CSV table of C-alpha atoms in Angstrom, one decimal:
chain,number,residue,atom,x,y,z
A,1,MET,CA,32.4,118.3,150.2
A,2,VAL,CA,34.9,120.5,148.5
A,3,MET,CA,37.8,118.4,150.0
A,4,HIS,CA,36.1,115.2,148.8
A,5,SER,CA,35.8,116.6,145.2
A,6,THR,CA,39.4,117.7,145.2
A,7,CYS,CA,40.7,114.3,146.3
A,8,SER,CA,38.6,112.6,143.7
A,9,ARG,CA,40.0,114.8,140.9
A,10,THR,CA,43.6,114.2,142.2
A,11,CYS,CA,43.1,110.4,142.4
A,12,SER,CA,41.5,110.4,139.0
A,13,LYS,CA,44.5,112.2,137.4
A,14,GLN,CA,46.9,109.8,139.2
A,15,ILE,CA,45.0,106.8,137.9
A,16,THR,CA,45.0,108.2,134.4
A,17,VAL,CA,48.7,108.8,134.5
A,18,LEU,CA,49.4,105.3,135.8
A,19,SER,CA,47.2,103.9,133.0
A,20,TYR,CA,49.2,105.7,130.4
A,21,LEU,CA,52.4,104.4,132.0
A,22,ARG,CA,51.1,100.9,131.6
A,23,PHE,CA,50.4,101.8,127.9
A,24,ILE,CA,54.0,102.9,127.6
A,25,VAL,CA,55.2,99.6,128.8
A,26,LEU,CA,53.0,97.8,126.3
A,27,LEU,CA,54.4,100.0,123.5
A,28,MET,CA,58.0,99.1,124.5
A,29,ASN,CA,57.2,95.4,124.6
A,30,CYS,CA,54.9,95.0,121.6
A,31,SER,CA,56.8,94.4,118.4
A,32,SER,CA,54.0,95.7,116.2
A,33,ALA,CA,53.9,99.0,118.1
A,34,ARG,CA,57.6,99.5,117.6
A,35,ALA,CA,56.9,100.1,113.9
A,36,PHE,CA,55.0,103.3,114.7
A,37,SER,CA,56.8,106.5,114.1
A,38,SER,CA,58.1,108.3,117.1
A,39,SER,CA,56.1,111.4,116.3
A,40,VAL,CA,52.8,109.6,116.3
A,41,ALA,CA,53.5,108.0,119.7
A,42,ALA,CA,54.6,111.3,121.2
A,43,THR,CA,51.5,113.1,119.9
A,44,PHE,CA,49.2,110.5,121.3
A,45,LEU,CA,50.9,110.6,124.7
A,46,PHE,CA,50.9,114.4,125.2
A,47,ARG,CA,47.7,115.4,123.5
A,48,ARG,CA,45.5,112.8,125.2
A,49,SER,CA,47.0,112.7,128.7
A,50,PRO,CA,46.3,115.5,131.2
A,51,ARG,CA,49.2,117.5,132.3
A,52,PRO,CA,50.2,116.2,135.7
A,53,THR,CA,50.0,118.7,138.6
A,54,SER,CA,52.6,119.1,141.3
A,55,THR,CA,50.5,116.7,143.5
A,56,SER,CA,50.7,113.9,140.9
A,57,LEU,CA,52.6,110.8,141.9
A,58,VAL,CA,54.5,110.7,138.6
A,59,PRO,CA,56.5,113.9,137.6
A,60,GLU,CA,56.5,115.2,134.1
A,61,GLU,CA,60.2,114.3,133.6
A,62,VAL,CA,59.2,110.6,133.8
A,63,LEU,CA,56.8,110.9,130.9
A,64,ILE,CA,59.4,112.7,128.8
A,65,ALA,CA,62.1,110.1,129.6
A,66,SER,CA,59.6,107.3,128.7
A,67,SER,CA,58.7,108.9,125.4
A,68,SER,CA,62.4,109.3,124.6
A,69,SER,CA,63.0,105.6,125.4
A,70,ILE,CA,60.2,104.7,122.9
A,71,ARG,CA,61.7,106.9,120.2
A,72,LEU,CA,65.1,105.3,120.8
A,73,SER,CA,63.7,101.8,120.7
A,74,MET,CA,61.8,102.5,117.5
A,75,SER,CA,64.7,104.0,115.6
A,76,THR,CA,67.0,101.2,116.8
A,77,GLU,CA,64.5,98.5,115.9
A,78,SER,CA,63.9,99.9,112.4
A,79,GLU,CA,67.7,99.5,111.6
A,80,PRO,CA,68.7,96.1,110.3
A,81,VAL,CA,70.3,94.0,113.0
A,82,ALA,CA,73.1,92.8,110.8
A,83,LYS,CA,74.0,96.3,109.9
A,84,ARG,CA,74.1,97.4,113.5
A,85,GLN,CA,76.3,94.5,114.4
A,86,LYS,CA,78.8,95.1,111.6
A,87,ILE,CA,79.3,98.8,112.4
A,88,GLN,CA,79.7,98.3,116.2
A,89,GLY,CA,82.9,99.9,117.4
A,90,VAL,CA,82.5,102.9,115.1
A,91,SER,CA,82.0,106.0,117.2
A,92,ALA,CA,79.0,108.2,116.7
A,93,GLY,CA,79.7,110.6,113.9
A,94,GLU,CA,82.7,108.6,112.7
A,95,GLU,CA,82.7,107.5,109.0
A,96,VAL,CA,82.5,103.8,108.4
A,97,PRO,CA,85.7,102.7,106.6
A,98,LEU,CA,85.4,101.8,102.9
A,99,TYR,CA,87.7,98.7,103.3
A,100,ARG,CA,88.3,96.2,106.0
A,101,GLY,CA,91.9,95.9,104.8
A,102,GLU,CA,94.1,97.2,102.0
A,103,GLY,CA,96.9,95.5,100.1
A,104,LEU,CA,97.6,92.7,97.7
A,105,PHE,CA,96.4,89.1,97.1
A,106,ALA,CA,96.2,86.8,94.1
A,107,VAL,CA,93.5,85.0,92.2
A,108,ASN,CA,93.5,82.1,89.8
A,109,LYS,CA,92.1,83.8,86.7
A,110,PRO,CA,89.3,81.7,85.1
A,111,LEU,CA,89.6,80.7,81.4
A,112,GLU,CA,87.8,83.1,79.0
A,113,TRP,CA,87.8,85.9,81.5
A,114,THR,CA,89.8,89.0,80.8
A,115,SER,CA,91.9,90.5,83.5
A,116,ASN,CA,89.5,93.4,83.7
A,117,ASP,CA,86.6,91.0,84.1
A,118,VAL,CA,88.3,89.8,87.3
A,119,VAL,CA,88.9,93.3,88.6
A,120,SER,CA,85.2,94.3,88.0
A,121,TYR,CA,84.0,91.1,89.7
A,122,ILE,CA,86.1,91.7,92.8
A,123,ARG,CA,85.1,95.4,92.9
A,124,GLY,CA,81.5,94.4,93.0
A,125,ILE,CA,82.0,92.0,95.9
A,126,LEU,CA,83.8,94.7,97.9
A,127,GLU,CA,81.3,97.4,97.1
A,128,ARG,CA,78.4,95.2,98.4
A,129,ASP,CA,80.4,94.4,101.5
A,130,ALA,CA,81.1,98.1,102.1
A,131,ARG,CA,77.4,99.1,101.7
A,132,SER,CA,76.4,96.3,104.1
A,133,ARG,CA,78.6,97.8,106.8
A,134,GLY,CA,77.1,101.3,106.2
A,135,ALA,CA,80.0,102.8,104.3
A,136,LYS,CA,79.3,105.4,101.6
A,137,VAL,CA,80.2,103.9,98.1
A,138,VAL,CA,80.2,105.7,94.8
A,139,LYS,CA,80.9,104.3,91.3
A,140,PRO,CA,84.2,105.0,89.7
A,141,GLY,CA,84.4,108.2,87.6
A,142,ARG,CA,86.9,110.7,86.3
A,143,ARG,CA,86.4,113.2,89.1
A,144,ARG,CA,85.3,110.8,91.8
A,145,LYS,CA,87.9,109.7,94.3
A,146,LYS,CA,86.3,109.6,97.8
A,147,GLY,CA,84.0,106.6,98.2
A,148,VAL,CA,85.3,104.7,95.1
A,149,VAL,CA,86.4,101.1,95.8
A,150,LYS,CA,89.9,100.9,94.2
A,151,VAL,CA,90.8,97.6,92.6
A,152,GLY,CA,93.5,96.9,90.0
A,153,HIS,CA,95.6,94.0,88.6
A,154,GLY,CA,99.4,93.6,88.3
A,155,GLY,CA,99.8,92.2,84.8
A,156,THR,CA,97.4,91.2,82.0
A,157,LEU,CA,96.6,87.6,81.3
A,158,ASP,CA,95.0,86.7,77.9
A,159,PRO,CA,91.4,85.4,78.0
A,160,LEU,CA,92.6,81.9,77.0
A,161,ALA,CA,95.2,81.9,79.8
A,162,SER,CA,94.6,81.1,83.5
A,163,GLY,CA,96.7,81.3,86.7
A,164,VAL,CA,98.2,83.8,89.0
A,165,LEU,CA,96.7,87.3,88.7
A,166,VAL,CA,97.9,89.7,91.4
A,167,ILE,CA,95.1,92.1,92.6
A,168,GLY,CA,95.6,95.3,94.5
A,169,VAL,CA,92.8,96.8,96.8
A,170,GLY,CA,92.8,100.3,98.1
A,171,SER,CA,96.4,101.5,98.7
A,172,GLY,CA,97.6,98.2,97.3
A,173,THR,CA,96.9,99.5,93.8
A,174,LYS,CA,99.9,101.8,94.1
A,175,GLU,CA,102.2,98.8,94.5
A,176,LEU,CA,101.0,97.0,91.3
A,177,GLN,CA,103.5,98.7,89.0
A,178,THR,CA,106.2,96.6,90.6
A,179,PHE,CA,104.5,93.4,89.5
A,180,LEU,CA,104.0,94.6,85.9
A,181,SER,CA,107.8,94.7,85.3
A,182,GLY,CA,108.7,91.8,87.7
A,183,SER,CA,109.6,88.2,87.1
A,184,LYS,CA,106.8,85.7,86.2
A,185,ARG,CA,106.6,81.9,85.6
A,186,TYR,CA,104.5,80.2,83.0
A,187,ARG,CA,103.7,76.7,81.8
A,188,ALA,CA,102.8,76.6,78.1
A,189,GLY,CA,101.4,73.9,75.8
A,190,VAL,CA,102.8,73.9,72.2
A,191,LYS,CA,101.8,72.1,69.0
A,192,LEU,CA,104.0,72.1,65.9
A,193,GLY,CA,102.9,72.2,62.2
A,194,PHE,CA,100.6,75.3,62.1
A,195,GLU,CA,100.4,78.9,63.1
A,196,THR,CA,97.3,81.1,63.7
A,197,GLU,CA,96.6,84.8,63.4
A,198,THR,CA,96.4,85.2,67.2
A,199,LEU,CA,99.3,82.7,67.8
A,200,ASP,CA,97.0,80.7,70.0
A,201,MET,CA,94.0,78.4,69.5
A,202,GLU,CA,91.5,81.2,69.2
A,203,GLY,CA,92.5,82.5,65.8
A,204,ASN,CA,92.3,81.1,62.2
A,205,VAL,CA,95.2,79.1,60.8
A,206,THR,CA,97.4,81.3,58.6
A,207,ASP,CA,100.3,78.9,57.9
A,208,THR,CA,101.2,75.2,57.9
A,209,LYS,CA,104.5,73.4,57.5
A,210,PRO,CA,105.9,69.9,58.0
A,211,PHE,CA,107.3,69.0,61.4
A,212,ASP,CA,108.5,65.4,60.9
A,213,HIS,CA,112.2,66.5,61.2
A,214,VAL,CA,111.7,67.9,64.7
A,215,SER,CA,112.7,65.8,67.7
A,216,LEU,CA,112.9,66.6,71.4
A,217,GLU,CA,116.7,66.7,71.1
A,218,SER,CA,116.5,69.4,68.4
A,219,ILE,CA,114.2,71.4,70.5
A,220,GLN,CA,116.4,71.1,73.5
A,221,HIS,CA,119.4,72.1,71.5
A,222,CYS,CA,117.6,75.2,70.1
A,223,ILE,CA,116.4,76.6,73.5
A,224,PRO,CA,119.7,77.7,75.2
A,225,ASN,CA,121.2,79.0,72.0
A,226,SER,CA,118.4,81.3,70.9
A,227,PHE,CA,115.8,81.8,73.6
A,228,THR,CA,117.5,82.5,77.0
A,229,GLY,CA,118.9,85.7,78.3
A,230,GLU,CA,118.0,89.0,76.7
A,231,ILE,CA,116.3,88.5,73.3
A,232,MET,CA,114.5,90.6,70.7
A,233,GLN,CA,110.8,89.8,70.4
A,234,VAL,CA,108.0,91.1,68.1
A,235,PRO,CA,104.7,91.3,70.0
A,236,PRO,CA,101.6,89.6,68.6
A,237,ILE,CA,99.3,91.7,66.5
A,238,TYR,CA,96.4,90.6,68.6
A,239,SER,CA,97.5,92.4,71.8
A,240,ALA,CA,96.6,95.5,73.8
A,241,LEU,CA,99.8,97.3,72.9
A,242,ARG,CA,99.3,100.6,71.0
A,243,LYS,CA,100.6,101.7,67.7
A,244,ASN,CA,100.0,105.2,66.4
A,245,GLY,CA,97.5,105.7,69.2
A,246,LYS,CA,95.4,102.6,68.5
A,247,LYS,CA,95.4,99.2,70.1
A,248,LEU,CA,97.0,96.5,67.9
A,249,TYR,CA,94.1,94.1,68.1
A,250,GLU,CA,91.8,96.9,66.8
A,251,GLU,CA,94.0,97.3,63.8
A,252,ALA,CA,94.1,93.5,63.3
A,253,ARG,CA,90.3,93.3,63.3
A,254,ALA,CA,90.3,96.1,60.8
A,255,GLY,CA,92.2,93.8,58.4
A,256,LYS,CA,95.7,95.1,58.8
A,257,THR,CA,98.7,92.8,59.1
A,258,ALA,CA,101.8,92.9,61.3
A,259,SER,CA,104.0,93.8,58.4
A,260,GLU,CA,101.7,96.6,57.3
A,261,LEU,CA,101.7,98.1,60.8
A,262,GLY,CA,105.5,97.7,61.2
A,263,ILE,CA,105.4,96.4,64.7
A,264,GLU,CA,108.9,96.8,66.1
A,265,ALA,CA,110.8,94.2,68.1
A,266,ARG,CA,111.4,94.8,71.8
A,267,LYS,CA,114.0,93.6,74.2
A,268,VAL,CA,112.6,91.0,76.7
A,269,HIS,CA,114.4,88.8,79.2
A,270,ILE,CA,114.1,85.0,79.5
A,271,TYR,CA,115.6,83.9,82.8
A,272,ASP,CA,114.9,80.3,82.4
A,273,LEU,CA,113.3,78.0,79.7
A,274,LYS,CA,112.8,74.3,80.2
A,275,LEU,CA,111.4,71.7,77.8
A,276,ARG,CA,108.7,69.4,78.9
A,277,PRO,CA,108.2,66.2,76.7
A,278,THR,CA,104.4,66.4,76.8
A,279,ASN,CA,101.8,69.1,76.9
A,280,GLU,CA,99.1,69.7,79.6
A,281,LYS,CA,97.1,66.7,78.3
A,282,GLY,CA,100.1,64.4,78.3
A,283,GLU,CA,100.4,64.4,74.5
A,284,GLY,CA,103.9,64.0,72.9
A,285,LEU,CA,105.3,65.3,69.6
A,286,PRO,CA,104.0,67.2,67.7
A,287,CYS,CA,103.0,68.5,71.1
A,288,PHE,CA,105.2,69.4,74.0
A,289,GLY,CA,105.4,71.8,76.9
A,290,LEU,CA,107.6,74.7,78.1
A,291,ASP,CA,108.3,76.1,81.6
A,292,VAL,CA,109.2,79.7,81.3
A,293,GLU,CA,110.6,82.3,83.7
A,294,CYS,CA,110.6,85.7,82.1
A,295,GLY,CA,110.6,89.4,82.8
A,296,GLY,CA,107.7,91.9,82.2
A,297,GLY,CA,106.5,92.5,78.7
A,298,THR,CA,107.3,89.0,77.4
A,299,TYR,CA,104.7,87.3,75.2
A,300,ILE,CA,104.7,83.5,75.5
A,301,ARG,CA,102.7,83.3,72.2
A,302,SER,CA,105.5,85.2,70.4
A,303,LEU,CA,108.1,83.0,72.1
A,304,VAL,CA,106.3,79.8,70.8
A,305,ARG,CA,106.0,81.3,67.3
A,306,ASP,CA,109.7,82.2,67.2
A,307,LEU,CA,110.7,78.7,68.5
A,308,GLY,CA,108.7,77.1,65.7
A,309,ARG,CA,110.3,79.2,63.0
A,310,GLU,CA,113.8,78.5,64.5
A,311,LEU,CA,113.0,74.8,64.1
A,312,ASP,CA,112.1,75.4,60.4
A,313,THR,CA,108.4,74.7,61.0
A,314,CYS,CA,105.4,76.5,62.6
A,315,ALA,CA,104.2,76.4,66.2
A,316,THR,CA,101.2,77.6,68.1
A,317,MET,CA,100.5,77.9,71.8
A,318,THR,CA,97.7,75.6,72.9
A,319,SER,CA,97.5,76.5,76.6
A,320,LEU,CA,99.0,78.9,79.1
A,321,VAL,CA,99.0,79.0,82.9
A,322,ARG,CA,100.9,81.6,85.0
A,323,THR,CA,102.3,79.6,87.9
A,324,GLN,CA,104.0,82.4,89.8
A,325,GLN,CA,104.2,86.1,89.9
A,326,ALA,CA,106.7,87.5,92.4
A,327,GLN,CA,106.0,85.8,95.8
A,328,PHE,CA,102.5,84.6,94.7
A,329,LEU,CA,102.3,81.0,93.8
A,330,LEU,CA,99.4,79.2,91.9
A,331,ASP,CA,98.7,77.0,95.0
A,332,ASP,CA,98.1,80.2,97.1
A,333,THR,CA,95.5,81.8,94.8
A,334,LEU,CA,91.8,82.2,95.4
A,335,ASP,CA,89.6,80.4,92.8
A,336,LYS,CA,86.5,82.1,91.5
A,337,ASP,CA,84.1,80.0,93.6
A,338,ASP,CA,86.0,81.0,96.7
A,339,LEU,CA,85.8,84.8,96.1
A,340,ASN,CA,83.9,86.6,98.8
A,341,ALA,CA,84.6,89.6,101.0
A,342,ASP,CA,85.8,87.5,104.0
A,343,ALA,CA,88.2,85.4,101.9
A,344,ILE,CA,89.6,88.4,100.1
A,345,TYR,CA,90.3,90.4,103.2
A,346,ALA,CA,91.8,87.3,104.9
A,347,ALA,CA,94.1,86.9,101.9
A,348,ILE,CA,95.1,90.6,102.1
A,349,ASP,CA,95.9,90.2,105.8
A,350,LYS,CA,98.0,87.1,105.0
A,351,THR,CA,100.0,89.0,102.4
A,352,ASN,CA,100.5,92.0,104.7
A,353,ALA,CA,101.8,89.7,107.4
A,354,VAL,CA,104.3,88.0,105.1
A,355,LEU,CA,105.5,91.4,103.8
A,356,ARG,CA,106.0,92.7,107.4
A,357,THR,CA,107.9,89.5,108.3
A,358,GLY,CA,110.1,90.0,105.3
A,359,LEU,CA,110.9,93.6,106.2
A,360,LYS,CA,111.8,92.6,109.7
A,361,GLY,CA,114.2,90.0,108.4
A,362,GLU,CA,116.1,92.4,106.1
């Protein structure tokens, strides 16, 4: 009788243990149960189930291992699949890199965007990409360095200009200074007979003069004599240059004139200047075009202004496209609609490959 009672209790415990093992399998296969916290699952298992004896068919280690599997399954399932896939290959405890690549590439700056607008737009794209991969990202600040996505440009383009804008990402920002002083190519549209306060189509007209005496021949004659090589040029008052600690365009908006501010002429270098008989719209005189290759610090607006005055009339720049900056050509740039993290990092990889090839060839 005693033996029968002992066997019954042992069998009962074994059946109970097997029942909870089946429950474990259900938990691992049921998608809704995976949302439970691991602590709740563990509490249910070990508080409700009898502690198996040494005569049990299933040892205690099996239950512990099973509960650990449930916790692992739950924690893995709660993490977004895309995020897990993107950070595969990163060892446990290893910090996810902020960038997928670092270096230089070029964009086609949209009209009416400032160069800093482009930089901010690209930084936002790369910050979102870094977060999606699990990288720690912080906003730029004076004392913050780690975790800040570094993006900069290699030479300002006016809002009414478009074309090649070199962008540096990460360590590539340290190379941008080279592009600020390097050679650039532009295509400008020009119209004779008037001049504006901004020297382009954005400002109010400040002067008008007759232009009937001007011909393509007279323009062509004027170009090599006065506007190639090293020349002196007065920057436009509507520019980001500083005078007495203030930006010139701020002084201009306050009502001051170029003569009142005493803006000094600077040396700039015009490597090549070619006349085009029509502007960007195919219009002839009083409209025409210019292809310019120049050094850093050159203002095409000022060049057009000075050319008009040399022709004994006025002239204003009607359009401007930067067609080349160093090795970056307009045809190789990314348009705004094509800007995404994959395209940006592919462009950086392409530039790095070209630069490596160039170094090997030297």
